[in-house]
């Protein structure tokens, strides 16, 4: 996140919203001023030393502030991303609940409260029931569709708790803390650089000359990357791919399937118990959680573009890929990157997903699937395309049949008689599944890429780029109408366009074009460049070129979203103040305990306020979805 | 009203303005914040979004009820959110109980004991912190030995107040002889300075005191502690619902 005014304002407001005023005041100054020691921090915040220390302790505990300690001084620096991530709390809890059930959600909730915690402390916090506060928004209280939610109110055995934690650690959502996480990335870099220079060798006495500087930078990157991989990894993380797959399908039948190469369950538990008894301190790994959130977003995209069943298939596919992706925006090599075989998807897919639905039935001769059967070793962006003909042809694909016969045997330890199920049935299921993957393959959005026969992968950068373009197009259309959007598309395709040519290309009137372009220029969406045709520099002898700078517009758009989110929070505060009387009344201990009953009017007032409040938070969380697409995924 | 019409007729020759009683102007005063011409209604939350909302709200309310939340101390809650300088930004915060006391709503009532407690400092005692993971200069506020020292200091300040009322307590509180002498001096001083005691307790622990803040003394100050008779002295007297209500009338 850039150090923009809007972002700073938003982060301060978010911290205020969650952790209260003291922490927010400190982080505001840290965000505005950058690194500070405690004395200047006191000068700028006008807080007493005691208040500062308390505030900083909380901020460090919640990972909102980095610190850097040397012999003589301690510097503090705000962690912008962590501050921003506060808005995702609800989403993270939802994603965890969806995947691992109610106990896991409550565990994560406790960990959110604690920042980072030793495992026994975490369990204790869970037992003490910090999580049992209910969110009394004006929304109907329906349990998650997952069916595992029933645990929340009952007692959870220690064993179950451990198992859940092991699952979360395995998934990477919770991770052991590591040394460097309390230091800011810049500090870490500087430290490494001094170390490198002090250690002698090639960089003794500082890097001089551009060549050496590049070498130093490369070396630093390398070391930072190494550091990332040498973090104290959770033991169970070794076997990344083809791990245990829980098949909690949509109707909640918790039937467990596993793939042959996986170990047994008891083994996992034993190891987990051993590790959890120790001094393991854990924190919430937002990088990994962002991956899960991204998957959710992509599945939603598949759902809107294609359909329910296909999106379920895609969900399983992404779930298989998830263990190998540690963070979003990680560079994954195309081709030799991780691929998922059709069979793995088949094995992972729960029984209750009826893959025969959601696909049209057309005879094989009616469609040409040639383009789909061609494996593509590299992402689209890296290949020079020879033409768009193939794409046009495959757009209307209905059903296709696989050209390669599929292996038929699956091992399922819960249902051994599956082995003897009718071969026809299985082949048909495999066919249907393959068809779903092909529908994904053929879609305009680059959901999948086939690397080899029946081995697929996802090019996340391209897919996210597609999402960005889609959102940006939607925004431009909303703000500047179809005309403005059309002009932008022309400019996107042709680059810089002469104003005189635009009417012919865009098929619009010159007058309309001029007004629209001027309007968009005022909003900063397009820009103009004048090129004189001769030395006289008169307007008549000038070529005016319009262009659309996508990167700039995306940055502008992001800023606008930040600003909108800030305004929502401020407005929410005003609404809160207007209703402060009734809100305070509802928080009184005698009202909460039920000794004093509220009148009907008061109850109505409170529920009205809650509804308004939830509208604001909903809008902010929707805007956050956009920020995620443009910044994080 | 008819007078106005007549006057118009007098001023302009030939023109006869009759006051039209039927006339209805379709001009309204312009709103300060005009309604957006193309405002779309927010769509209802989906099931997933509803869960997200509930989770967020649950987390927020747990934090607010817990030890790490600090309640707002803004003096003027209606002041515009926009500030132009650090000084202005800082000025809006901080409450001096005595100076900002509101005589109309500030007086504690019996029902105030039901209000949720307001804290201006996070309560680090109630959370488990691993001090190895914090910079050394923060260690003294974290729970532990040195943290207890400060606690002791604060309670000593409270005891001194008690000592001023009842001289006997000085001998029974087991302080060393040097402390006793100090105490006697303090009592002498207290006669001249009166209320200056709080500030002194502060300056013992902090080298820098930029603002006159109230101290978080959750230790009971004996029966002299009249301020915190109901709430432990924490309340800043500003309930929030006493916003300068003038504009309603």
PDB file of N, CA, C and O in Angstrom, chain B residues 5-18:
ATOM      1  N   UNK B   5     -48.374  44.304  -2.223  1.00  0.00           N
ATOM      2  CA  UNK B   5     -48.857  44.418  -3.585  1.00  0.00           C
ATOM      3  C   UNK B   5     -49.134  45.878  -3.945  1.00  0.00           C
ATOM      4  O   UNK B   5     -48.752  46.349  -5.012  1.00  0.00           O
ATOM      5  N   UNK B   6     -49.748  46.550  -3.025  1.00  0.00           N
ATOM      6  CA  UNK B   6     -50.069  47.938  -3.241  1.00  0.00           C
ATOM      7  C   UNK B   6     -48.835  48.796  -3.453  1.00  0.00           C
ATOM      8  O   UNK B   6     -48.787  49.638  -4.353  1.00  0.00           O
ATOM      9  N   UNK B   7     -47.827  48.488  -2.657  1.00  0.00           N
ATOM     10  CA  UNK B   7     -46.606  49.266  -2.759  1.00  0.00           C
ATOM     11  C   UNK B   7     -45.982  49.081  -4.132  1.00  0.00           C
ATOM     12  O   UNK B   7     -45.526  50.008  -4.765  1.00  0.00           O
ATOM     13  N   UNK B   8     -46.033  47.812  -4.602  1.00  0.00           N
ATOM     14  CA  UNK B   8     -45.486  47.517  -5.925  1.00  0.00           C
ATOM     15  C   UNK B   8     -46.186  48.355  -6.991  1.00  0.00           C
ATOM     16  O   UNK B   8     -45.547  48.930  -7.866  1.00  0.00           O
ATOM     17  N   UNK B   9     -47.503  48.456  -6.870  1.00  0.00           N
ATOM     18  CA  UNK B   9     -48.264  49.230  -7.839  1.00  0.00           C
ATOM     19  C   UNK B   9     -47.871  50.697  -7.780  1.00  0.00           C
ATOM     20  O   UNK B   9     -47.844  51.391  -8.798  1.00  0.00           O
ATOM     21  N   UNK B  10     -47.555  51.151  -6.606  1.00  0.00           N
ATOM     22  CA  UNK B  10     -47.165  52.553  -6.475  1.00  0.00           C
ATOM     23  C   UNK B  10     -45.820  52.842  -7.109  1.00  0.00           C
ATOM     24  O   UNK B  10     -45.629  53.876  -7.722  1.00  0.00           O
ATOM     25  N   UNK B  11     -44.924  51.889  -6.951  1.00  0.00           N
ATOM     26  CA  UNK B  11     -43.564  52.153  -7.415  1.00  0.00           C
ATOM     27  C   UNK B  11     -43.486  52.143  -8.930  1.00  0.00           C
ATOM     28  O   UNK B  11     -42.958  53.057  -9.541  1.00  0.00           O
ATOM     29  N   UNK B  12     -44.074  51.122  -9.540  1.00  0.00           N
ATOM     30  CA  UNK B  12     -43.992  51.030 -10.986  1.00  0.00           C
ATOM     31  C   UNK B  12     -45.260  51.576 -11.607  1.00  0.00           C
ATOM     32  O   UNK B  12     -46.347  51.068 -11.364  1.00  0.00           O
ATOM     33  N   UNK B  13     -45.071  52.585 -12.441  1.00  0.00           N
ATOM     34  CA  UNK B  13     -46.252  53.188 -13.055  1.00  0.00           C
ATOM     35  C   UNK B  13     -46.802  52.271 -14.117  1.00  0.00           C
ATOM     36  O   UNK B  13     -46.062  51.694 -14.901  1.00  0.00           O
ATOM     37  N   UNK B  14     -48.096  52.145 -14.149  1.00  0.00           N
ATOM     38  CA  UNK B  14     -48.733  51.347 -15.191  1.00  0.00           C
ATOM     39  C   UNK B  14     -48.789  49.879 -14.888  1.00  0.00           C
ATOM     40  O   UNK B  14     -49.743  49.194 -15.216  1.00  0.00           O
ATOM     41  N   UNK B  15     -47.824  49.404 -14.230  1.00  0.00           N
ATOM     42  CA  UNK B  15     -47.828  47.974 -13.917  1.00  0.00           C
ATOM     43  C   UNK B  15     -48.654  47.737 -12.668  1.00  0.00           C
ATOM     44  O   UNK B  15     -48.439  48.373 -11.653  1.00  0.00           O
ATOM     45  N   UNK B  16     -49.557  46.809 -12.729  1.00  0.00           N
ATOM     46  CA  UNK B  16     -50.448  46.578 -11.601  1.00  0.00           C
ATOM     47  C   UNK B  16     -50.217  45.165 -11.051  1.00  0.00           C
ATOM     48  O   UNK B  16     -50.659  44.188 -11.614  1.00  0.00           O
ATOM     49  N   UNK B  17     -49.465  45.069  -9.992  1.00  0.00           N
ATOM     50  CA  UNK B  17     -49.185  43.757  -9.404  1.00  0.00           C
ATOM     51  C   UNK B  17     -50.243  43.430  -8.375  1.00  0.00           C
ATOM     52  O   UNK B  17     -50.349  44.081  -7.356  1.00  0.00           O
ATOM     53  N   UNK B  18     -51.003  42.436  -8.667  1.00  0.00           N
ATOM     54  CA  UNK B  18     -51.963  41.966  -7.683  1.00  0.00           C
ATOM     55  C   UNK B  18     -51.348  40.796  -6.946  1.00  0.00           C
ATOM     56  O   UNK B  18     -50.663  39.952  -7.533  1.00  0.00           O
TER      57      UNK B  18
END
